[in-house]
XYZ file of C-alpha atoms in Angstrom:
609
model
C 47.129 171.249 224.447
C 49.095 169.788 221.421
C 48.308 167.463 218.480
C 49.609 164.571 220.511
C 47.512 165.381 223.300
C 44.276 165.878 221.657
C 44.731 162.393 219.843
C 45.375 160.710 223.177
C 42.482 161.736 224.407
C 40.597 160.769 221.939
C 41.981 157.099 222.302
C 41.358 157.175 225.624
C 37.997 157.819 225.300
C 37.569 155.568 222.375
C 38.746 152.713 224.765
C 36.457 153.901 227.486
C 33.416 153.407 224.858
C 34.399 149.632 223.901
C 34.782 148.968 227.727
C 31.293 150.095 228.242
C 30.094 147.881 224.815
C 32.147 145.160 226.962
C 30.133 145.973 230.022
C 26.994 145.917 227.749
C 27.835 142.670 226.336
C 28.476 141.221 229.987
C 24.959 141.737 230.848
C 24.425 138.879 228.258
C 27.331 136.592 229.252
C 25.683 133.601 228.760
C 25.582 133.803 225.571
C 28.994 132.595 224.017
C 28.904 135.590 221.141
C 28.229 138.048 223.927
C 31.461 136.794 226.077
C 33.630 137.074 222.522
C 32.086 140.424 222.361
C 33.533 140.865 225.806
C 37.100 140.208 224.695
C 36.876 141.389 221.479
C 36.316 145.152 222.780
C 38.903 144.691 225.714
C 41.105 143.447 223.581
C 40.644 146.452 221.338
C 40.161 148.823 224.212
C 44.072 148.021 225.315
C 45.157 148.538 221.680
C 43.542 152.279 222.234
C 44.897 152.855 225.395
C 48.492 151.640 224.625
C 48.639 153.845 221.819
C 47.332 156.956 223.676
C 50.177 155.968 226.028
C 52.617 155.642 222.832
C 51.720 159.253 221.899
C 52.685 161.009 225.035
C 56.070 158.771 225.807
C 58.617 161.385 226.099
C 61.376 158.468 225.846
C 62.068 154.833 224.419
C 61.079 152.798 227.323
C 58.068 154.269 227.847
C 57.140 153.706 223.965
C 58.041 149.937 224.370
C 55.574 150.091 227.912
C 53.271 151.377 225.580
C 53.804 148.631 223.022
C 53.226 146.002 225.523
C 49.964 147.667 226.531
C 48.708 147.537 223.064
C 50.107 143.906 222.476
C 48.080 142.853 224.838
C 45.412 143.765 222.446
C 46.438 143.785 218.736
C 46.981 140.220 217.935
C 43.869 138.870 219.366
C 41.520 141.409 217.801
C 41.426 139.762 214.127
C 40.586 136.080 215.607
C 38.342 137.548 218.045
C 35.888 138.944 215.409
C 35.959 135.846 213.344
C 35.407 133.713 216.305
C 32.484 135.870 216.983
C 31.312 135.697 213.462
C 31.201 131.630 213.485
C 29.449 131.444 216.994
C 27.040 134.484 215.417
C 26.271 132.058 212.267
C 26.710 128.439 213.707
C 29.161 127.619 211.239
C 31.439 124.187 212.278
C 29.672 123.933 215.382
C 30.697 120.704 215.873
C 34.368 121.557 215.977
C 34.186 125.230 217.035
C 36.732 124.506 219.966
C 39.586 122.703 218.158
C 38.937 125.595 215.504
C 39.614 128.567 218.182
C 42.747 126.802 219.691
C 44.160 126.906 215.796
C 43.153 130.304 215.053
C 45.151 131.618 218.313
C 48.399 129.829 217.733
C 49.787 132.909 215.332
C 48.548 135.742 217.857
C 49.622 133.426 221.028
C 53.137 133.235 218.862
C 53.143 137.561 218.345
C 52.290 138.572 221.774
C 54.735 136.168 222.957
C 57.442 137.035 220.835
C 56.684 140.655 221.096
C 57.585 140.270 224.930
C 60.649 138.880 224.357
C 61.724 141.494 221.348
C 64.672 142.972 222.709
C 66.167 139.274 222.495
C 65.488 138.484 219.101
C 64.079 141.833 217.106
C 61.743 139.305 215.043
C 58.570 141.698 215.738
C 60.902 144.994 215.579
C 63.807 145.292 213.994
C 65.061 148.637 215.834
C 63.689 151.815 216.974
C 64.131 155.316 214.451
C 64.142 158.291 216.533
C 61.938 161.252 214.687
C 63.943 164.560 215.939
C 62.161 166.742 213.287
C 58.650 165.183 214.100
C 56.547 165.231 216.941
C 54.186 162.095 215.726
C 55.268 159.640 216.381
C 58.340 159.722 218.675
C 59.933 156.834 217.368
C 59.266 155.306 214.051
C 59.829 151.120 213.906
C 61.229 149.072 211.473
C 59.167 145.707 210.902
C 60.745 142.472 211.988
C 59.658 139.346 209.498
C 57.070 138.112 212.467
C 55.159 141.867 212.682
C 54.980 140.576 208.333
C 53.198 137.346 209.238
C 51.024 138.974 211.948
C 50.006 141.459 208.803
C 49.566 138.927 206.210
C 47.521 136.703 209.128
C 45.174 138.996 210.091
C 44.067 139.906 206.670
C 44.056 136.263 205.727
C 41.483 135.828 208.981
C 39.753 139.008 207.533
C 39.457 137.481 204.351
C 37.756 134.201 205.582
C 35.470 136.266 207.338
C 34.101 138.343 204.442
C 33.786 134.574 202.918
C 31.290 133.755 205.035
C 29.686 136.740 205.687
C 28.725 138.363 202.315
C 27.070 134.572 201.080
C 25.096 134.416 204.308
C 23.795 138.158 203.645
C 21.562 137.753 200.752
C 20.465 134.562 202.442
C 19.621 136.257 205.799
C 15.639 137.915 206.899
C 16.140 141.417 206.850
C 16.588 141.752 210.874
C 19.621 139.619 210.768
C 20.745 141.833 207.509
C 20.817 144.792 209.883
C 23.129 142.710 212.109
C 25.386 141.317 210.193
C 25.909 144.697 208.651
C 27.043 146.076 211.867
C 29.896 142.753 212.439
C 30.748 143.392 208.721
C 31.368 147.194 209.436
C 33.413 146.784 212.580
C 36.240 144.808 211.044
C 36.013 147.085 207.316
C 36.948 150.615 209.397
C 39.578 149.251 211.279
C 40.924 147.378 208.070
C 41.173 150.940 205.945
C 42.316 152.593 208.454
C 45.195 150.312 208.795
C 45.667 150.219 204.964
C 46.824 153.701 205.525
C 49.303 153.028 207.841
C 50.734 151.114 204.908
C 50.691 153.854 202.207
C 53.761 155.379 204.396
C 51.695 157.381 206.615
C 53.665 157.215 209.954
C 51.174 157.377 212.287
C 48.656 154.582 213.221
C 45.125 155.154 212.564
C 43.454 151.711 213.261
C 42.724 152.222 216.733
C 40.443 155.270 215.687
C 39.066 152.268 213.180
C 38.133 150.064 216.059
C 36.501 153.744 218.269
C 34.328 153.473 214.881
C 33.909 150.008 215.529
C 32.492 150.436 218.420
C 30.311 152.763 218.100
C 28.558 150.755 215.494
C 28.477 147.792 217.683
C 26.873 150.001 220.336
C 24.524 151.216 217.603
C 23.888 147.776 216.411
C 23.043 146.361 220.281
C 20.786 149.156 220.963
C 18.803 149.777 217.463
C 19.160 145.987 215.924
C 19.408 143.898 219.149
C 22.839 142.387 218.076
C 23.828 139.344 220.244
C 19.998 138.790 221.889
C 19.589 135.822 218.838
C 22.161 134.151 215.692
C 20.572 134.049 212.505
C 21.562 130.099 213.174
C 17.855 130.544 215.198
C 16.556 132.222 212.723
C 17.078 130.014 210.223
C 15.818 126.899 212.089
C 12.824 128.941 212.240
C 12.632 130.587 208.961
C 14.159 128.001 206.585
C 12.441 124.684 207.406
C 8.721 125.408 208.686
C 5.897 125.948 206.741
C 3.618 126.331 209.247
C 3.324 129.697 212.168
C 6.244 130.661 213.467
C 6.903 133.123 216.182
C 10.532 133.623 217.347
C 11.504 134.311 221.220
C 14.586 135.954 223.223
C 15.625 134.793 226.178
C 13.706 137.619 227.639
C 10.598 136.236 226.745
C 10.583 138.901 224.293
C 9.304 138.601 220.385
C 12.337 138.911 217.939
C 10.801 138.068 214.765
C 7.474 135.824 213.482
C 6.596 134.204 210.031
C 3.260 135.400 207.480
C 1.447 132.168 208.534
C 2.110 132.882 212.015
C 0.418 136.452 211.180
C -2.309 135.226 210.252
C -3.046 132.706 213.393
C -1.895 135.408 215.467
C -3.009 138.488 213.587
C -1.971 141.046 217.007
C 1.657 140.721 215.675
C 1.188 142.727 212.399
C -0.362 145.947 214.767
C 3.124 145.996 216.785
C 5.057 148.201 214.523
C 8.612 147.844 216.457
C 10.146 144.534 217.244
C 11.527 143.110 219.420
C 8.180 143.677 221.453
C 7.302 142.553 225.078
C 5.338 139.031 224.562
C 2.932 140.455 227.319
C 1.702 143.208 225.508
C 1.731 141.702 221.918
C -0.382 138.333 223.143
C -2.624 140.206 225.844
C -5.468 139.320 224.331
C -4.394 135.570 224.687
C -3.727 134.831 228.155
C -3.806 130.914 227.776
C -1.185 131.072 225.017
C 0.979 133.482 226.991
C 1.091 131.079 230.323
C 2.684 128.319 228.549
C 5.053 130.897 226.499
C 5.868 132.077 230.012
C 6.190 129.106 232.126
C 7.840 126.540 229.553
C 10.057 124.066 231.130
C 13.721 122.938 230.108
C 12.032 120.604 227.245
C 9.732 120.809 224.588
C 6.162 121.137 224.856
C 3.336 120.374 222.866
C -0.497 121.690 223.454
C -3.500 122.718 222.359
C -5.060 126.357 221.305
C -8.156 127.683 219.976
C -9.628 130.957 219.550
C -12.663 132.512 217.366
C -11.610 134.236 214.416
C -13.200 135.202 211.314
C -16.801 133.995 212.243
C -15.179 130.649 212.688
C -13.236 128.563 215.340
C -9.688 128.083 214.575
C -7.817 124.907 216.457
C -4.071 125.175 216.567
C -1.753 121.916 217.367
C 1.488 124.363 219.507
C 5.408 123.205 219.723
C 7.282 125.526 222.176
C 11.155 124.343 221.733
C 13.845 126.035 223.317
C 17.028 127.257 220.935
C 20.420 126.588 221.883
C 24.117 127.723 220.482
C 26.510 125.568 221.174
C 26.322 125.167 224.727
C 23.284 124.234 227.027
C 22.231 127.674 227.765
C 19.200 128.487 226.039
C 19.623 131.555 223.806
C 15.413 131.930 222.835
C 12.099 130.226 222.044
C 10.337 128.528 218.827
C 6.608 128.756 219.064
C 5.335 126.817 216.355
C 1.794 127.052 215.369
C 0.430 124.148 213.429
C -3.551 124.869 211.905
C -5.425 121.917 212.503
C -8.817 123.733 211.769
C -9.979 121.721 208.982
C -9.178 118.527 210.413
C -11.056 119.695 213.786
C -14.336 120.529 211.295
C -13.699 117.055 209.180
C -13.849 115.239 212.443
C -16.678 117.099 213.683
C -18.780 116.550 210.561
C -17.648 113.021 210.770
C -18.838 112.451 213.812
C -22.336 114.096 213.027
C -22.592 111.421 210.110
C -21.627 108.844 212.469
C -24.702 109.938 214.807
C -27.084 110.140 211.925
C -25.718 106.655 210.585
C -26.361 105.390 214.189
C -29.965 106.863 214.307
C -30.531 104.975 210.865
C -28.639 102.339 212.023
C -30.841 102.421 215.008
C -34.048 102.370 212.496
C -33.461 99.246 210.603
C -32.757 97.437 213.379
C -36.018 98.146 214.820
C -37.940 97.477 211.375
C -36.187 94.758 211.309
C -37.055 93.218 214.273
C -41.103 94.075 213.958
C -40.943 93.227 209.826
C -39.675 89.751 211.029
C -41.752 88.960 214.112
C -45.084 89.720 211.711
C -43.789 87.726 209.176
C -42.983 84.747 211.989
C -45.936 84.410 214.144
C -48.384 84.366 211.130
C -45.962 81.793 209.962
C -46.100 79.639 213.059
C -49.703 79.798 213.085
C -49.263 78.327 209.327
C -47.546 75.404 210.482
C -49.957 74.234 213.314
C -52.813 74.892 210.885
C -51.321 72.404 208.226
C -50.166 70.274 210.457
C -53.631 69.718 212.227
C -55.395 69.849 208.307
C -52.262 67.587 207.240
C -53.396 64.941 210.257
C -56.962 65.316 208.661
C -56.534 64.814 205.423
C -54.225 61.581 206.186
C -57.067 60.104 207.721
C -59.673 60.772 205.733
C -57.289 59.548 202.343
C -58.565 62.623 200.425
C -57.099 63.487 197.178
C -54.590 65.782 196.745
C -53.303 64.761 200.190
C -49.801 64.402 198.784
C -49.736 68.084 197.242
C -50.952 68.950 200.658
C -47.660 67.605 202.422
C -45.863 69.349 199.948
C -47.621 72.902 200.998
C -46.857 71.873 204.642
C -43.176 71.391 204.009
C -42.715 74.633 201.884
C -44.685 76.306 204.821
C -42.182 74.826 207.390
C -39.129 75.267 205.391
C -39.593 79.091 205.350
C -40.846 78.950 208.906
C -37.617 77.373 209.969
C -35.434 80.244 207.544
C -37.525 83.190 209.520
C -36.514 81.365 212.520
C -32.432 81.034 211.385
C -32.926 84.713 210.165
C -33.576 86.350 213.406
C -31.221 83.930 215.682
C -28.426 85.390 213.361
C -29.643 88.901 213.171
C -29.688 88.465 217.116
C -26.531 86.908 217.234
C -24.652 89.890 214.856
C -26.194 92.220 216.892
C -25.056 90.737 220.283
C -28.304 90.808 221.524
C -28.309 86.585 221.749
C -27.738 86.093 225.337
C -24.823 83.212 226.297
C -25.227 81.600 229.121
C -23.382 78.136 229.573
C -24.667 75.509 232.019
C -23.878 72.103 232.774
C -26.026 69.730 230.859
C -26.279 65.987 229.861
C -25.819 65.107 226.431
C -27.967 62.503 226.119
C -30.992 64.081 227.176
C -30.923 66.901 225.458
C -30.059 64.786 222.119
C -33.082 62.782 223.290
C -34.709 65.917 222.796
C -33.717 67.291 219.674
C -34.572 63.718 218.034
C -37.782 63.731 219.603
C -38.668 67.155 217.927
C -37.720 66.062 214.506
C -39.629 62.370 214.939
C -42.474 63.723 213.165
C -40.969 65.459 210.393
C -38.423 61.898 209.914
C -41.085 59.872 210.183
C -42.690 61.249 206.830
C -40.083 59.458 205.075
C -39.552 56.224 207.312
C -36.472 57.956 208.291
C -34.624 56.071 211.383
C -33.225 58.013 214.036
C -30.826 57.241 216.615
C -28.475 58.038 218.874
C -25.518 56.556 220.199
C -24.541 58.541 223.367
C -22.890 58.076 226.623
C -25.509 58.364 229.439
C -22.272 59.993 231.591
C -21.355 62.651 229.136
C -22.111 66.353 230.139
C -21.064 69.293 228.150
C -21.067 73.309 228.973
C -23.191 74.990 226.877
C -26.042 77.226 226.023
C -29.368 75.229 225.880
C -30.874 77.185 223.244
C -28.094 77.776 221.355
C -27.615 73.726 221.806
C -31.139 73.144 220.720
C -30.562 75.259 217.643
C -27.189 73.676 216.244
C -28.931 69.991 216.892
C -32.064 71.481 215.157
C -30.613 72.856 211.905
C -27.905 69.473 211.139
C -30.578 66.895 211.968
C -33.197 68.866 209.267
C -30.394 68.798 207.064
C -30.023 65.179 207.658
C -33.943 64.794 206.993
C -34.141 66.879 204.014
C -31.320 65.089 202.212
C -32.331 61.325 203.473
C -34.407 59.201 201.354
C -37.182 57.414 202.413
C -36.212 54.644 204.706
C -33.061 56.632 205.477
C -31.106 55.956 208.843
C -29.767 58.881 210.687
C -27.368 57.920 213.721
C -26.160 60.914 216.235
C -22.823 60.014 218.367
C -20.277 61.685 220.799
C -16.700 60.875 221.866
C -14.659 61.961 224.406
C -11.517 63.993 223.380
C -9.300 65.364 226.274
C -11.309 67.907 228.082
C -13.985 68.107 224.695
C -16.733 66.241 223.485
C -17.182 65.552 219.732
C -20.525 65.545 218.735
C -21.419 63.891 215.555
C -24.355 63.820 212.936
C -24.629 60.855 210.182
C -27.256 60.343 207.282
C -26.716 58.080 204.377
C -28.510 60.624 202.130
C -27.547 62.483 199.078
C -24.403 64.279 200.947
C -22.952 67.672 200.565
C -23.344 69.327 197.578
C -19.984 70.945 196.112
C -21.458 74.809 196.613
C -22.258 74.184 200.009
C -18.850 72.056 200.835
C -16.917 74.942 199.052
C -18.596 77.166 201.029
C -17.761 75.905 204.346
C -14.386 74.807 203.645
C -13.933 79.181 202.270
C -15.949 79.930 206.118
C -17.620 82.354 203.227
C -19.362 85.400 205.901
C -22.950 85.717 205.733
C -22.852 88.601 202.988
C -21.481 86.746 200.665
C -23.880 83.719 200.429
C -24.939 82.834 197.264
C -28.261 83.679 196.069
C -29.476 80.117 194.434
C -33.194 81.001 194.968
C -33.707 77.480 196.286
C -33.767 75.568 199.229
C -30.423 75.094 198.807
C -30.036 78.623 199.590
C -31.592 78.308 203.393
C -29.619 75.143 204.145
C -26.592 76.886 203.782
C -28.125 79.607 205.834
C -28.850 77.357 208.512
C -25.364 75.752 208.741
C -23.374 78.754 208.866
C -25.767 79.864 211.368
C -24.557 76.603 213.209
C -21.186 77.080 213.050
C -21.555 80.675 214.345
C -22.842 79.220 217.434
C -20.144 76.082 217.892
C -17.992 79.046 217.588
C -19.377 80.999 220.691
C -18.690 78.021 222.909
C -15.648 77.790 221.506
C -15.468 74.855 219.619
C -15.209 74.021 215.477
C -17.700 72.234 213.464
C -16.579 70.128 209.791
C -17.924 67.288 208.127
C -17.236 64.494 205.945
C -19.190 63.973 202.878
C -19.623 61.430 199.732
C -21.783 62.473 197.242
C -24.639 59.370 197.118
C -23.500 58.020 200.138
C -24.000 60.635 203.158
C -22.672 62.823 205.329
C -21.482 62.979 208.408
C -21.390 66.515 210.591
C -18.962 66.830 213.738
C -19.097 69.762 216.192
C -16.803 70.152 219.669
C -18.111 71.382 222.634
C -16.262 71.863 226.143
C -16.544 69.321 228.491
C -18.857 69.631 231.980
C -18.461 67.942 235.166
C -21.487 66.209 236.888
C -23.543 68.195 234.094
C -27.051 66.993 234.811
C -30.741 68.339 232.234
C -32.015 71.599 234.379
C -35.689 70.604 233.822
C -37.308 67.391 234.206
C -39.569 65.013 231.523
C -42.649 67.261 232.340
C -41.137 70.100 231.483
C -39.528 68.878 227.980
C -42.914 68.070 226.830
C -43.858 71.708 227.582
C -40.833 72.877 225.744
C -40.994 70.432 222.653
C -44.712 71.763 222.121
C -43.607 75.508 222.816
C -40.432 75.082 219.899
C -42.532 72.989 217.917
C -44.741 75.910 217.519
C -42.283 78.363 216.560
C -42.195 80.055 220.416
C -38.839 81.167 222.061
């Protein structure tokens, strides 16, 4: 077996090795690198084969067969790899497509005009027989085109290198390895073909691209070159902070952050990688359903699991990757430690409970401090009313200073009773239940209540009320708002004073109205109306002043249940008058009957609810 024999063989079995790496990278075809792959080594499998052929020709015409066995391969090779290279690193993405249909217009333009050669010679000029040498049979002399196919693919190797060697140091030291292996299977057949140039006569760039292939076989078996791009990768790697563990479409783990370590400490035992996801995550069966069973979109869930003497709560993002196409090439599992926030919410929620339980506290020493201090308070009030009647009739001395005790005595029985309606009423524990009821009657009421107190001071009371008027509302809350503006009215009236209380029909409401020709408003209490001031921030005048202010923002608390809006009017030295709205009733009628007021009026009058 001669020279020429021995080297065909050895093409022909270099093109038999990149058809297998072809057959290889057609187990991944849906991946768009893997189908480049695919062409790539057919393309440079033909190259190899039509020069084997080349080597044994024994005449002309079987050298230019040969020739259009290896065109079929030699000017797609070069654009191949660097369309491989740009789907490998995601660059131009966006115009990938009109980007291959430039870069095949020169090769397109070769093989074509290498088919048509014996027309035009532009690829070879003519065809030098070699009598004294047996490699190769015929030598050929270089048209201008087989110049610009040269010039082209080193110009395409060039670009290539560009964006390779950057994208190196950049790269995790996985996709190193691979890009390595792309970098090496252009370099061989590129020195090898530099040869050729140096006047060597015989071809040595297919043996390049048998090299090539082995180290793309080398690179899919030891560095799993074409399962992901380092364009995944750096989605992964570049722009999260938080635990990152990278999938292949196989459900198998390529590659996984420190922070994703540390949630997931079983992926720092597994010394090779890519590793099965099974075997790795065994020990979390939860996490590996949803790995396994993820859907076409993202998901988002949950995960805990004890770890160093403490419970650690994950927030998980499972994403699919994608090149260019809608194939997914992989998986992002994204682990996001939401540990402290879990404990922060748990210890807030403990200080909640204990803030209820004292919460809970108060409210109950609230309630008993107040009813002690009431009922020995209503007590007070019939005593010194009974002595009061006493002392009146008997014309002792010190009778006046007397009436002054009871007032002061009924004043603060009257604030203890405004304090716990409103601490009832903030708590929601003031019950509303709106009936129909006549106006009249229960203003009849109210004025009968305060007769005694009005009478004191020669006070005249009236009232100036339809007899058909009936408004929804709830009686005691009624009784209460009437209670607290005709005191007011009383307190501030002068002796021989004339209070008047009215009502008017407006639409579907009823304006109720309360009119002394006292002292009026004072500017604290008008400011602090007109502000609707809360309770918290009352002002503190240690005076009576103090608990009528109390008392009407009480009041219009309780207009504001029913749904109404109380104001007033006010000239300082000449009165005041009070309005309040309340809805309107139909055929609203009193629910109890004149008996049963007087039962009532003595019940309130002592201080009972």
């Amino acid at each position: 077996m001669d020279t020429r024999q021995w080297m065909a063989m050895l093409l022909f079995l270099a093109a038999a090795l990149m058809a297998f790496i072809s057959f290889l990278s057609y187990r991944k075809r849906h991946l768009p690198v893997a189908k480049t792959m695919i062409l790539t080594m057919l393309a440079a499998a033909c190259y190899a084969a039509g020069y084997a052929f080349e080597l044994i020709s024994r005449n002309l015409g079987e050298v230019k067969l040969s020739l259009q066995i290896e065109y079929l391969g030699i000017p797609f090779v070069t654009p191949l790899w660097l369309l491989m290279l740009l789907q490998f690193t995601g660059v131009a993405g966006r115009y990938r497509k009109r980007l291959a249909l430039a870069l095949f217009v020169v090769p397109a333009a070769v093989f074509l005009l290498h088919l048509t050669n014996d027309w035009h010679h532009l690829v070879y000029s003519r065809y030098d027989l070699n009598p004294d040498a047996s490699i190769p049979l015929y030598t050929t002399v270089k048209g201008p085109w087989y110049k610009v196919h040269a010039i082209y693919n080193y110009a395409v190797i060039l670009c290539g290198y560009s964006i390779f060697i950057p994208m190196y140091w950049r790269a995790l030291p996985v996709v190193r390895k691979q890009i390595a292996v792309l970098i090496l299977g252009a370099v061989v057949p590129m020195l090898f073909n530099l040869v050729f140039w140096f006047g060597i006569r015989i071809d040595l760039t297919p043996f390049g691209f048998a090299v090539s292939g082995v180290a793309f076989m080398w690179g899919i078996f030891r560095f799993n070159l074409l399962r992901l791009t380092p364009l995944a990768q750096a989605k992964v790697f570049d722009t999260i902070r938080d635990g990152v563990v990278l999938f292949d479409y196989e459900d198998q783990i390529v590659s996984y952050n420190e922070a994703a370590a540390e949630a997931l400490p079983e992926l720092g035992l597994t010394k090779r990688y890519p590793a099965i996801a099974a075997e790795v995550l065994s020990g979390s069966p939860e996490l590996l359903a949803r790995i396994r069973g993820a859907a076409a979109g993202d998901e988002r869930f949950p995960f805990h699991r004890y770890q160093e003497s403490r419970n650690k709560h994950y927030n998980c993002s499972l994403s699919f990757l994608y090149d260019s196409g809608t194939v997914p090439i992989g998986k992002i599992l994204v682990l996001n430690d939401i540990t402290e926030l879990k404990e922060n919410e748990a210890r807030l929620r403990e200080n909640a409970r204990q803030l209820s339980e004292l919460n809970a506290f108060k409210d109950k020493m609230f309630t008993v401090v107040a009813h002690d201090i009431r009922d020995p308070i209503a007590l007070l009030v019939s005593l010194t009313e009974l002595l009061g009647e006493e002392l009146a009739a008997a014309e002792m001395a010190h009778a006046d200073v007397f009436r002054e005790l009871q007032g002061q005595v009924q004043n603060t029985f009257h604030l203890v009773e405004n304090l716990l309606d409103w601490y009832r009423n903030q708590k929601g524990k003031v019950a509303f239940h709106p009936l129909g009821w006549n106006l009249q009657q229960v203003v009849r009421q109210a004025l009968s209540l305060a007769a005694a107190k009005a009478g004191m001071k020669q006070i005249r009371m009236t009232e100036r009320i339809d007899e058909n008027f009936a408004v929804s509302a709830d009686k005691e809350m009624l009784d209460l708002i009437l209670r607290n503006l005709l005191s007011n009215a009383i307190k501030y009236t002068g002796k021989g004073g004339a209070i008047e209380v009215g009502a008017e029909r407006e639409g579907e409401r009823i304006v109720v109205s309360v009119r002394d020709n006292g002292a009026g408003v004072d500017e604290t209490t008008s400011r602090m109306l007109l502000q609707e001031e809360p309770f918290s921030k009352l002002p503190d005048t240690g005076d009576d002043q103090g608990n009528t202010r109390f008392g009407l923002m009480l009041t219009r608390e309780f207009v504001r249940i029913h749904g109404g809006s109380l104001w007033f009017d006010s000239v300082p030295g000449n009165g005041s008058t009070f309005f309040f709205t309340l809805p309107g009733s139909a055929g609203g009628r009193a629910a109890y009957d004149d008996g049963e007021w007087e039962a009532k009026t003595v019940e309130s009058h002592l201080g009972g609810r």
